[in-house]
Amino acid sequence: AGGVLVPLTDKLLVIDAVKSLGLKVILAARGSLGTINHTLLSIEAIQKRGLEVAGVVFLDPGEIQTSRELLEENMEAVKQFSGITVAGVIGHIRDFSDPGRDYMSVLDTMFHF
């Protein structure tokens, strides 16, 4: 959807729609440079509206070539400063009938939020 503060209509943000549904939030965060600030700001905005962040999943589509080391540092920083569970990283999925072990591991973690 592009972010929690993205307008859906001229009066409704994504975060407002989520709140109206009474859902917990699993935040999808980009894995590249700048994500710590962006992710922590998103978590703050979600919590400020009284919503629960159940967890964070990092996305690495592979286009930016983020190193695994940077991804790990980003995930650890978000977990440290937010106290929110970080499920892991999901890379680009070419075949949804066989998404791969990494995806299934993250999915398993998300179901336990």
mmCIF file of C-alpha atoms in Angstrom:
data_model
loop_
_atom_site.group_PDB
_atom_site.id
_atom_site.type_symbol
_atom_site.label_atom_id
_atom_site.label_comp_id
_atom_site.label_asym_id
_atom_site.label_seq_id
_atom_site.Cartn_x
_atom_site.Cartn_y
_atom_site.Cartn_z
ATOM 1 C CA ALA A 1 0.000 0.000 0.000
ATOM 2 C CA GLY A 2 3.023 2.283 0.179
ATOM 3 C CA GLY A 3 2.996 3.096 3.888
ATOM 4 C CA VAL A 4 0.770 3.599 6.897
ATOM 5 C CA LEU A 5 0.286 7.319 6.233
ATOM 6 C CA VAL A 6 -0.618 6.971 2.556
ATOM 7 C CA PRO A 7 -4.051 8.383 1.646
ATOM 8 C CA LEU A 8 -6.675 5.904 0.449
ATOM 9 C CA THR A 9 -9.205 8.670 -0.153
ATOM 10 C CA ASP A 10 -9.204 12.423 0.378
ATOM 11 C CA LYS A 11 -10.123 11.810 4.060
ATOM 12 C CA LEU A 12 -8.799 8.330 4.882
ATOM 13 C CA LEU A 13 -5.249 7.064 5.446
ATOM 14 C CA VAL A 14 -4.165 3.414 5.327
ATOM 15 C CA ILE A 15 -3.667 3.475 9.103
ATOM 16 C CA ASP A 16 -7.232 4.744 9.639
ATOM 17 C CA ALA A 17 -8.639 1.875 7.585
ATOM 18 C CA VAL A 18 -6.615 -0.639 9.614
ATOM 19 C CA LYS A 19 -7.832 0.922 12.868
ATOM 20 C CA SER A 20 -11.458 0.782 11.752
ATOM 21 C CA LEU A 21 -11.053 -2.961 11.169
ATOM 22 C CA GLY A 22 -9.573 -3.488 14.649
ATOM 23 C CA LEU A 23 -6.610 -5.432 13.311
ATOM 24 C CA LYS A 24 -3.125 -5.951 14.675
ATOM 25 C CA VAL A 25 -0.455 -4.683 12.309
ATOM 26 C CA ILE A 26 2.307 -6.703 10.691
ATOM 27 C CA LEU A 27 4.538 -4.008 9.253
ATOM 28 C CA ALA A 28 6.353 -4.704 5.989
ATOM 29 C CA ALA A 29 9.625 -2.752 5.935
ATOM 30 C CA ARG A 30 12.068 -2.294 3.101
ATOM 31 C CA GLY A 31 15.457 -3.825 3.725
ATOM 32 C CA SER A 32 17.626 -1.081 2.262
ATOM 33 C CA LEU A 33 19.462 1.952 3.625
ATOM 34 C CA GLY A 34 17.198 4.337 5.539
ATOM 35 C CA THR A 35 14.837 1.668 6.777
ATOM 36 C CA ILE A 36 15.629 2.048 10.472
ATOM 37 C CA ASN A 37 14.282 5.612 10.571
ATOM 38 C CA HIS A 38 11.369 4.846 8.251
ATOM 39 C CA THR A 39 10.362 1.707 10.154
ATOM 40 C CA LEU A 40 10.633 3.271 13.622
ATOM 41 C CA LEU A 41 8.578 6.277 12.476
ATOM 42 C CA SER A 42 5.923 3.928 11.079
ATOM 43 C CA ILE A 43 5.824 1.944 14.333
ATOM 44 C CA GLU A 44 5.470 5.192 16.294
ATOM 45 C CA ALA A 45 2.602 6.380 14.085
ATOM 46 C CA ILE A 46 0.813 3.038 14.441
ATOM 47 C CA GLN A 47 1.201 2.944 18.219
ATOM 48 C CA LYS A 48 0.197 6.604 18.574
ATOM 49 C CA ARG A 49 -3.179 5.661 17.112
ATOM 50 C CA GLY A 50 -3.609 2.911 19.698
ATOM 51 C CA LEU A 51 -2.891 0.014 17.359
ATOM 52 C CA GLU A 52 -0.713 -2.967 18.198
ATOM 53 C CA VAL A 53 2.279 -3.764 16.007
ATOM 54 C CA ALA A 54 2.369 -7.565 16.084
ATOM 55 C CA GLY A 55 5.659 -7.736 14.216
ATOM 56 C CA VAL A 56 7.888 -6.518 11.415
ATOM 57 C CA VAL A 57 8.860 -8.340 8.237
ATOM 58 C CA PHE A 58 11.665 -6.978 6.084
ATOM 59 C CA LEU A 59 11.354 -7.120 2.302
ATOM 60 C CA ASP A 60 14.362 -7.543 0.063
ATOM 61 C CA PRO A 61 13.269 -7.625 -3.574
ATOM 62 C CA GLY A 62 16.886 -7.992 -4.678
ATOM 63 C CA GLU A 63 16.814 -4.914 -6.920
ATOM 64 C CA ILE A 64 18.930 -2.783 -4.584
ATOM 65 C CA GLN A 65 21.448 -5.504 -3.689
ATOM 66 C CA THR A 66 21.319 -4.961 0.060
ATOM 67 C CA SER A 67 23.976 -7.041 1.796
ATOM 68 C CA ARG A 68 22.848 -9.664 4.283
ATOM 69 C CA GLU A 69 24.992 -7.909 6.898
ATOM 70 C CA LEU A 70 23.126 -4.609 6.413
ATOM 71 C CA LEU A 71 19.781 -6.411 6.560
ATOM 72 C CA GLU A 72 20.768 -8.080 9.836
ATOM 73 C CA GLU A 73 21.954 -4.751 11.299
ATOM 74 C CA ASN A 74 18.700 -3.066 10.261
ATOM 75 C CA MET A 75 16.579 -5.828 11.770
ATOM 76 C CA GLU A 76 18.526 -5.801 15.033
ATOM 77 C CA ALA A 77 18.297 -1.996 15.346
ATOM 78 C CA VAL A 78 14.536 -1.998 14.757
ATOM 79 C CA LYS A 79 14.070 -4.763 17.318
ATOM 80 C CA GLN A 80 16.344 -3.030 19.853
ATOM 81 C CA PHE A 81 14.758 0.416 19.616
ATOM 82 C CA SER A 82 11.127 -0.665 19.214
ATOM 83 C CA GLY A 83 10.904 -3.851 21.251
ATOM 84 C CA ILE A 84 8.869 -5.327 18.388
ATOM 85 C CA THR A 85 9.429 -8.862 17.087
ATOM 86 C CA VAL A 86 11.182 -8.982 13.711
ATOM 87 C CA ALA A 87 10.135 -12.129 11.835
ATOM 88 C CA GLY A 88 12.890 -12.044 9.225
ATOM 89 C CA VAL A 89 13.413 -11.209 5.566
ATOM 90 C CA ILE A 90 11.308 -12.126 2.570
ATOM 91 C CA GLY A 91 13.065 -11.876 -0.773
ATOM 92 C CA HIS A 92 11.551 -11.694 -4.229
ATOM 93 C CA ILE A 93 9.228 -14.645 -4.859
ATOM 94 C CA ARG A 94 9.200 -15.761 -8.482
ATOM 95 C CA ASP A 95 6.989 -18.819 -8.024
ATOM 96 C CA PHE A 96 4.276 -18.678 -5.368
ATOM 97 C CA SER A 97 3.677 -22.418 -5.678
ATOM 98 C CA ASP A 98 7.221 -22.876 -4.305
ATOM 99 C CA PRO A 99 8.166 -19.734 -2.325
ATOM 100 C CA GLY A 100 11.214 -21.273 -0.655
ATOM 101 C CA ARG A 101 12.286 -22.129 2.881
ATOM 102 C CA ASP A 102 13.124 -18.576 3.983
ATOM 103 C CA TYR A 103 9.628 -17.399 3.157
ATOM 104 C CA MET A 104 8.019 -20.332 4.956
ATOM 105 C CA SER A 105 10.149 -19.687 8.063
ATOM 106 C CA VAL A 106 9.089 -16.033 8.188
ATOM 107 C CA LEU A 107 5.474 -17.036 7.592
ATOM 108 C CA ASP A 108 5.656 -19.516 10.476
ATOM 109 C CA THR A 109 7.035 -16.799 12.775
ATOM 110 C CA MET A 110 4.256 -14.402 11.737
ATOM 111 C CA PHE A 111 1.559 -16.910 12.661
ATOM 112 C CA HIS A 112 2.909 -16.910 16.202
ATOM 113 C CA PHE A 113 2.698 -13.118 16.694
#
